[in-house]
Coordinates of C-alpha atoms in Angstrom, one line a residue:
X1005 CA -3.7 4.3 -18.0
X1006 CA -5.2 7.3 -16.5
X1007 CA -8.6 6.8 -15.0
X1008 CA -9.4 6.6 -11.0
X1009 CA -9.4 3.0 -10.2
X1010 CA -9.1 3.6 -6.4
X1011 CA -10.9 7.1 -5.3
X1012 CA -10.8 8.1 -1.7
X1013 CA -13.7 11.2 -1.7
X1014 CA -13.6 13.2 1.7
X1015 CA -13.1 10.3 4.6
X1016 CA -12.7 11.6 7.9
X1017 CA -13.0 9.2 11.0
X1018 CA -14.1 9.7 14.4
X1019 CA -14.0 8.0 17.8
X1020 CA -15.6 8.4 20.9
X1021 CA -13.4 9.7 23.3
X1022 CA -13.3 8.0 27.0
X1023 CA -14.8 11.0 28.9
X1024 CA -17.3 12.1 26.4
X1025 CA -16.9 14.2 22.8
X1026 CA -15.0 12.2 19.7
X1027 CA -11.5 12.5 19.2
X1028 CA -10.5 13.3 15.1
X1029 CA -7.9 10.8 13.7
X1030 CA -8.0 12.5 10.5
X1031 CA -10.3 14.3 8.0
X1032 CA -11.4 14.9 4.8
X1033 CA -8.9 12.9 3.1
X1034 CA -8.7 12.9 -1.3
X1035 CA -6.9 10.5 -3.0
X1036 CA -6.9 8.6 -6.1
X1037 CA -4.8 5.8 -8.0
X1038 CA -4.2 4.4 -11.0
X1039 CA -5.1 0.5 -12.1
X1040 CA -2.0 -1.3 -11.2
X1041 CA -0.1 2.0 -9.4
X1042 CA 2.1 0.9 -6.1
X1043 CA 1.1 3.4 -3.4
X1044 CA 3.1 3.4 0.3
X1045 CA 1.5 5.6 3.1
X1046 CA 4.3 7.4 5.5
X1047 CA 4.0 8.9 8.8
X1048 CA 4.7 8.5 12.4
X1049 CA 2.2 6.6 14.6
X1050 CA -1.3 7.6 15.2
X1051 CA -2.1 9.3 12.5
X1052 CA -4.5 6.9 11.1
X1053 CA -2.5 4.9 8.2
X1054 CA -3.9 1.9 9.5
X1055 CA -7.3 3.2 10.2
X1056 CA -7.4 4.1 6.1
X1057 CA -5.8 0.7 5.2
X1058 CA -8.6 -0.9 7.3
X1059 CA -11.2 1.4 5.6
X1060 CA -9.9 0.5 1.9
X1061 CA -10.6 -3.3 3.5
X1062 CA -13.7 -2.5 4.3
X1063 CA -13.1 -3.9 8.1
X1064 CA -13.7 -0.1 9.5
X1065 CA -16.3 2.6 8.1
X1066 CA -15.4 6.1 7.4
X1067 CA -17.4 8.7 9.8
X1068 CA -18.5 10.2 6.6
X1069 CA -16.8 10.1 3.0
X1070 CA -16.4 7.5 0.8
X1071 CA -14.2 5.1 -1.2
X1072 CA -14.9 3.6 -4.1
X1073 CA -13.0 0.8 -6.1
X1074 CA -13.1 0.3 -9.9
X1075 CA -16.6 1.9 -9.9
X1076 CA -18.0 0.5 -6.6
X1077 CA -18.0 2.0 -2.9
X1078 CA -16.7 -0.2 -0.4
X1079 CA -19.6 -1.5 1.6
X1080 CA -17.4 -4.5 3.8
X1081 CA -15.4 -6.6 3.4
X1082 CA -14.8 -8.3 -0.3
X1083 CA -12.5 -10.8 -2.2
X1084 CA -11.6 -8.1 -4.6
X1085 CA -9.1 -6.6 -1.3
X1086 CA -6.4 -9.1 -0.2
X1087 CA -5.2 -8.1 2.8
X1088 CA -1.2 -8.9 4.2
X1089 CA -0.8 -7.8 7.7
X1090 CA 2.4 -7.0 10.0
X1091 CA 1.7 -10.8 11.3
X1092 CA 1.1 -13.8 9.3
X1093 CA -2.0 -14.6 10.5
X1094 CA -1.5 -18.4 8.9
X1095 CA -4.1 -21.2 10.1
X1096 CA -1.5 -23.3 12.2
X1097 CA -3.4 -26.8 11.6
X1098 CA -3.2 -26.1 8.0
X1099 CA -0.1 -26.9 6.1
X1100 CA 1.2 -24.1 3.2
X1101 CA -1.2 -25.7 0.3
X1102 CA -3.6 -26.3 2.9
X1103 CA -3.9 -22.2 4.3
X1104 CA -3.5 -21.1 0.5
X1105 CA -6.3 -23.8 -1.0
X1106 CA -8.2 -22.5 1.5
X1107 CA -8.0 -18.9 0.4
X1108 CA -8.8 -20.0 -3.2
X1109 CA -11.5 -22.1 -2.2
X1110 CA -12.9 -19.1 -0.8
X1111 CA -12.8 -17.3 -3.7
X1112 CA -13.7 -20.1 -5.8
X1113 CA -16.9 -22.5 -4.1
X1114 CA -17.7 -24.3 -7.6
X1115 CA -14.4 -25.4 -8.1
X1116 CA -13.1 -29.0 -7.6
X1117 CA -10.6 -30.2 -4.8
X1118 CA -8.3 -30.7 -7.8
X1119 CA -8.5 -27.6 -9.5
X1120 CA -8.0 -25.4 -6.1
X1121 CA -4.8 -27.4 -5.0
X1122 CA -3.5 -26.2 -8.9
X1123 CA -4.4 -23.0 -8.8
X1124 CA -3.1 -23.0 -5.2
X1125 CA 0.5 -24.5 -6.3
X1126 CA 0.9 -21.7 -9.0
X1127 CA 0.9 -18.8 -6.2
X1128 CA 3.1 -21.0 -4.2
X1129 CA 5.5 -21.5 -7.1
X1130 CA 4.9 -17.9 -7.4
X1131 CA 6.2 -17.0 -3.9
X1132 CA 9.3 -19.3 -4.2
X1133 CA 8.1 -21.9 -1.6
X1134 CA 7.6 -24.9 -4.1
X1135 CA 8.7 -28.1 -1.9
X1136 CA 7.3 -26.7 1.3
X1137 CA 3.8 -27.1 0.7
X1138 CA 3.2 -30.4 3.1
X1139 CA 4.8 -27.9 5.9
X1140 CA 2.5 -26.1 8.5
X1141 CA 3.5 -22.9 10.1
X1142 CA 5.3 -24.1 13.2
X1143 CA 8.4 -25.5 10.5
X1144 CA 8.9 -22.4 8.9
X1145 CA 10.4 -19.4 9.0
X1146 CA 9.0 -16.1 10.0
X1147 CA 10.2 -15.1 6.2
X1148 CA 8.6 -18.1 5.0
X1149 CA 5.1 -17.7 6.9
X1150 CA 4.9 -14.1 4.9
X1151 CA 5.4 -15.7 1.9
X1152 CA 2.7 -17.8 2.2
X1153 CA 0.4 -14.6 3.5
X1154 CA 1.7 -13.0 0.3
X1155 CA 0.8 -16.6 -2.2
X1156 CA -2.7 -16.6 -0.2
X1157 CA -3.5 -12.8 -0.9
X1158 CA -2.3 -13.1 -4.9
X1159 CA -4.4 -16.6 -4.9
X1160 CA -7.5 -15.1 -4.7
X1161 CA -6.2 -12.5 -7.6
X1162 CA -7.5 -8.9 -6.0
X1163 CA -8.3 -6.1 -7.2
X1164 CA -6.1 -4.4 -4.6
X1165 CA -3.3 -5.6 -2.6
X1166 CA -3.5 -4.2 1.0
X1167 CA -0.2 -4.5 2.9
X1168 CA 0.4 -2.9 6.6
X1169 CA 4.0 -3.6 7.3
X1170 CA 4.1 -7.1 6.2
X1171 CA 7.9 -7.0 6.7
X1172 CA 8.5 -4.8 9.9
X1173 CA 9.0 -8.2 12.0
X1174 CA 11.6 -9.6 9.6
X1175 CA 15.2 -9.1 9.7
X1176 CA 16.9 -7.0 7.6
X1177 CA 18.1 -9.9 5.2
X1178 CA 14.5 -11.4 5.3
X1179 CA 12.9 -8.3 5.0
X1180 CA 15.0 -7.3 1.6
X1181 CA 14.6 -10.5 0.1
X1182 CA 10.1 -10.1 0.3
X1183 CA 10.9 -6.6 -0.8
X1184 CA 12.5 -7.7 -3.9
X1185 CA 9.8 -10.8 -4.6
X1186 CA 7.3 -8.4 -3.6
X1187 CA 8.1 -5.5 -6.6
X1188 CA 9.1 -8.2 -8.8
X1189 CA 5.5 -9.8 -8.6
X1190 CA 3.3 -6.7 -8.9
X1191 CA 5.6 -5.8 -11.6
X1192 CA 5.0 -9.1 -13.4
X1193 CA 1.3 -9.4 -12.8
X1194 CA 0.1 -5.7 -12.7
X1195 CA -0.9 -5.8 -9.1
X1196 CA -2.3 -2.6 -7.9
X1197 CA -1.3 -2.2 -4.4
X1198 CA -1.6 0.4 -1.0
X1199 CA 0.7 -0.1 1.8
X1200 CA 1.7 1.3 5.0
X1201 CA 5.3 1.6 6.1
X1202 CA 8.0 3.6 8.5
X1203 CA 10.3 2.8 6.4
X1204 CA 11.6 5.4 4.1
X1205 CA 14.0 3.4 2.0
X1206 CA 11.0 0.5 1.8
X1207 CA 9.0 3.2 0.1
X1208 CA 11.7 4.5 -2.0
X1209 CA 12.5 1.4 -3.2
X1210 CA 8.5 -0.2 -4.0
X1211 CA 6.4 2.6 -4.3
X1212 CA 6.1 4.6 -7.8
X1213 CA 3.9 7.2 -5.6
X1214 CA 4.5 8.0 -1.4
X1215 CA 1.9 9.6 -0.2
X1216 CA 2.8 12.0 3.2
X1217 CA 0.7 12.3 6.2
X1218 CA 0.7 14.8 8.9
X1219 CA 0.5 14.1 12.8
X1220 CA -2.6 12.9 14.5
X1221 CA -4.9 13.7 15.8
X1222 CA -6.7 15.5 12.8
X1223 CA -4.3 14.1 10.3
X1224 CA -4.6 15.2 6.5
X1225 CA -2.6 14.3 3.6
X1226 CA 0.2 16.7 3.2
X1227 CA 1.6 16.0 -0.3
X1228 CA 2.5 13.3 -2.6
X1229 CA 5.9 12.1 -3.7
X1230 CA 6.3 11.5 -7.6
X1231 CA 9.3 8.6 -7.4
X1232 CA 11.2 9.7 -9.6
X1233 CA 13.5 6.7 -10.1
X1234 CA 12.8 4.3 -13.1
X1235 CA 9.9 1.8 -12.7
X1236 CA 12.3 -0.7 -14.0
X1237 CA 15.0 -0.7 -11.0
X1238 CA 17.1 -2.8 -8.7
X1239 CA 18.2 -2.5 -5.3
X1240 CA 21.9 -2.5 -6.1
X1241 CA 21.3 0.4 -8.1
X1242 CA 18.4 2.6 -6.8
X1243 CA 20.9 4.3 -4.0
X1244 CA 23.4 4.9 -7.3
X1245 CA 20.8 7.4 -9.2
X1246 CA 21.4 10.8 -9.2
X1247 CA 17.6 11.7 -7.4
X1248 CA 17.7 9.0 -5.3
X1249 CA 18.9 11.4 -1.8
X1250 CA 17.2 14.1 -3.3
X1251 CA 14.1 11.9 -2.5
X1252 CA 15.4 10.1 0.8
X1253 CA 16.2 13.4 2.3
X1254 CA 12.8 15.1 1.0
X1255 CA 10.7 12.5 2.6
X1256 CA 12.8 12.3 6.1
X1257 CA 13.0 16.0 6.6
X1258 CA 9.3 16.0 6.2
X1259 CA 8.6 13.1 9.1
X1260 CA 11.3 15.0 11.2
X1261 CA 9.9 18.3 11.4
X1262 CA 7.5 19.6 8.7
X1263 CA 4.7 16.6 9.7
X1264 CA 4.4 18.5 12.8
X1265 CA 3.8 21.9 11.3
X1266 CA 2.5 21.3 7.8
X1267 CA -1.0 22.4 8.6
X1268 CA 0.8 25.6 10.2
X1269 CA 3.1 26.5 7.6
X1270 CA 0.1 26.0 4.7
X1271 CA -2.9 27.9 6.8
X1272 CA -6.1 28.5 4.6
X1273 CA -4.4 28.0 1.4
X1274 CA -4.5 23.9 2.1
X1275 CA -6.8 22.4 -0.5
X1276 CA -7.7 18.7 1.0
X1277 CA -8.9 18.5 -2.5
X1278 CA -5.7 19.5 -4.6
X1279 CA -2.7 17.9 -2.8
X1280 CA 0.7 19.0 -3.6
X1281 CA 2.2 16.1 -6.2
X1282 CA 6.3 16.9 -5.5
X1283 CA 8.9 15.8 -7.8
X1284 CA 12.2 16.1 -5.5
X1285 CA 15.3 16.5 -7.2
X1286 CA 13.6 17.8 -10.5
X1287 CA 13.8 21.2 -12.1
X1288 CA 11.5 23.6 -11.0
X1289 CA 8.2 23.6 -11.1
X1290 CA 8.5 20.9 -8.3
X1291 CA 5.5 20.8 -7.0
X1292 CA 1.9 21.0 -8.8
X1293 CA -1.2 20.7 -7.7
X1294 CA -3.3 17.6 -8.5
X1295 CA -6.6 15.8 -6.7
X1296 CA -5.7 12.2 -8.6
X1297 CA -2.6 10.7 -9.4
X1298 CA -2.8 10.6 -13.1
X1299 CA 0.2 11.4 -15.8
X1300 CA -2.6 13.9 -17.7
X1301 CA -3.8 15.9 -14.6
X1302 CA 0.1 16.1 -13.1
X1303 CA 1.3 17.1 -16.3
X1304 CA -1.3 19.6 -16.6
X1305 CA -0.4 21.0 -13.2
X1306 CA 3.4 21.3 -13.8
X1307 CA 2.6 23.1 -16.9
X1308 CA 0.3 25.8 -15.4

C-alpha cells in the first residue's frame, strides 16, 4: 500500500522562553507513513520526539503546520490514537479487566456490560495475561502493568498506536519479552504504529523505517533509515544478517557526532521537504531523496 495514511505537513513548535522571546524546539518538520508501517523516532534528549508524539495525540498543538490522519487533521484528542506511555498509567482501584473494560467502554458507550468484558478478554488473551484479569495493579509486575497499557491501547483498535518508551523502565529480560509480543502483535493485526526510543537495537529490531533527528533546540529531521532486514524476523537472528551492523553502526555514528552537525555539514542544500531515505549496507545509490515513505516514490528516487 502506498498512499499517506499519517502526513506530518510543516510542524514547528514554539515556547515561550522564561525571560521573554520563544525558544524553537524544532521546525518545519515533513513526514509521511504508510497504513500499518512501524515508525521509531531516534535522537538524544530535547529535541522534541516527545513533543511530536504528543502532537500526533493531539494532547499538544503544533505552532503552525499540520498533521493529518487517514484524511483528517488532528484537532485533540481522539480514540482513533492509543497512546502507551514510559509509565503504565493503570487505574490502581481497577483490576486488569476492570482498567481494559474501561478503555473499551470508552470506545464503545452502546455496548452491554457483557459484550465490553468480551471484547475486553480478547486483548487480554492477546497480551498473554489470561488468568490475571481479577488482579489490580499493586499484584503485578512492572512487565505485567505494560501489558495491560498495551491490551487497553489495542482494545479500543486505533488507527495509530503511539508508544513513548513504553519499555525504558523494564529490565532487560522484561523489556525483550514486550518487544517480541509487541512486533508479533502489529504484525498479526496490521497495527500502524510511531514510537519514540534511545534505543538503537529497540529500533533495529521493531521498526521497518527509523526516522533521525538532529539536536535541539531547532531540531529537523535529518534522514530516514530504510531497515533493511526482512519484515518477517526474529531476534535470535536479526544480529546474524549480513546488514544488520551496517545499520547499527549507521544509526550510532549518526547520534554520536553527525546529530550535532547535520544542519552544518548539509547548509542550504537541506530540503525539510525531501529527507534523505538511506539504505545502509546496500549498493550504491544509498541514499535518495523522498518527502513520504512509500515503495513507489523511494523507488523512484533511487532510480534517478
Amino acid at each position: 500500500m502506498s498512499e499517506r495514511f499519517i502526513s506530518i505537513e510543516g510542524i514547528t513548535r514554539r515556547f515561550q522562553s522564561p525571560g521573554g522571546g520563544e525558544s524553537t524546539v524544532f521546525e518545519d518538520l515533513w513526514l509521511s507513513m504508510r497504513r500499518g508501517e512501524f515508525v521509531c523516532v531516534i535522537g538524544h534528549s530535547g529535541c522534541g520526539k516527545t513533543t511530536v508524539l504528543n502532537i500526533l495525540a493531539g494532547l499538544d498543538t503544533p505552532s503552525s503546520g499540520v498533521v493529518i490522519v487517514d484524511g483528517k487533521a488532528i484537532e485533540g484528542p481522539s480514540l482513533d490514537r492509543a497512546v502507551i506511555f514510559q509509565t503504565h498509567a493503570l487505574l490502581p482501584w481497577r483490576t486488569v479487566l476492570g482498567n481494559v473494560a474501561y478503555a473499551v467502554a470508552s470506545k464503545h458507550r452502546g455496548w452491554r456490560r457483557p459484550e465490553i468484558a468480551a471484547h475486553a478478554q480478547k486483548f487480554i488473551d492477546l497480551v498473554g495475561l489470561t488468568g490475571a484479569e481479577g488482579k489490580r495493579p499493586a499484584e503485578l509486575s512492572g512487565g505485567m502493568k505494560q501489558r495491560v497499557g498495551i491490551a487497553r491501547a489495542l482494545s479500543i483498535e486505533p488507527k495509530i498506536m503511539l508508544m513513548d518508551e513504553p519499555f525504558s523502565a523494564l529490565d532487560a529480560l522484561t523489556r525483550g519479552t514486550l518487544q517480541d509480543e509487541v512486533r508479533r502483535i502489529c504484525q498479526e493485526t496490521g497495527q500502524t504504529a510511531f514510537m519514540i526510543t534511545h534505543d538503537v537495537d529497540e529500533a533495529i529490531y521493531l521498526a521497518d523505517k527509523v526516522v533521525l533527528m538532529t539536536n535541539g533546540p531547532g531540531a529537523v529531521l535529518a534522514e530516514i533509515v530504510d531497515n533493511p532486514l526482512p519484515r518477517e524476523r526474529s531476534r535470535s537472528d536479526v544480529h546474524k544478517h549480513p546488514l544488520h551492523y551496517a545499520m547499527r553502526n549507521y544509526i550510532i555514528d549518526f547520534l554520536v557526532s553527525r546529530s550535532k552537525t547535520f544542519r552544518d555539514e548539509v547548509g542550504s542544500s537541506y530540503d525539510p521537504r525531501h529527507v534523505a531515505i538511506v539504505r545502509p549496507g546496500l549498493p550504491e545509490p544509498a541514499i535518495a531523496r523522498s518527502n513520504s515513505f512509500t515503495a513507489a516514490h523511494a523507488s523512484q528516487a533511487t532510480a534517478n
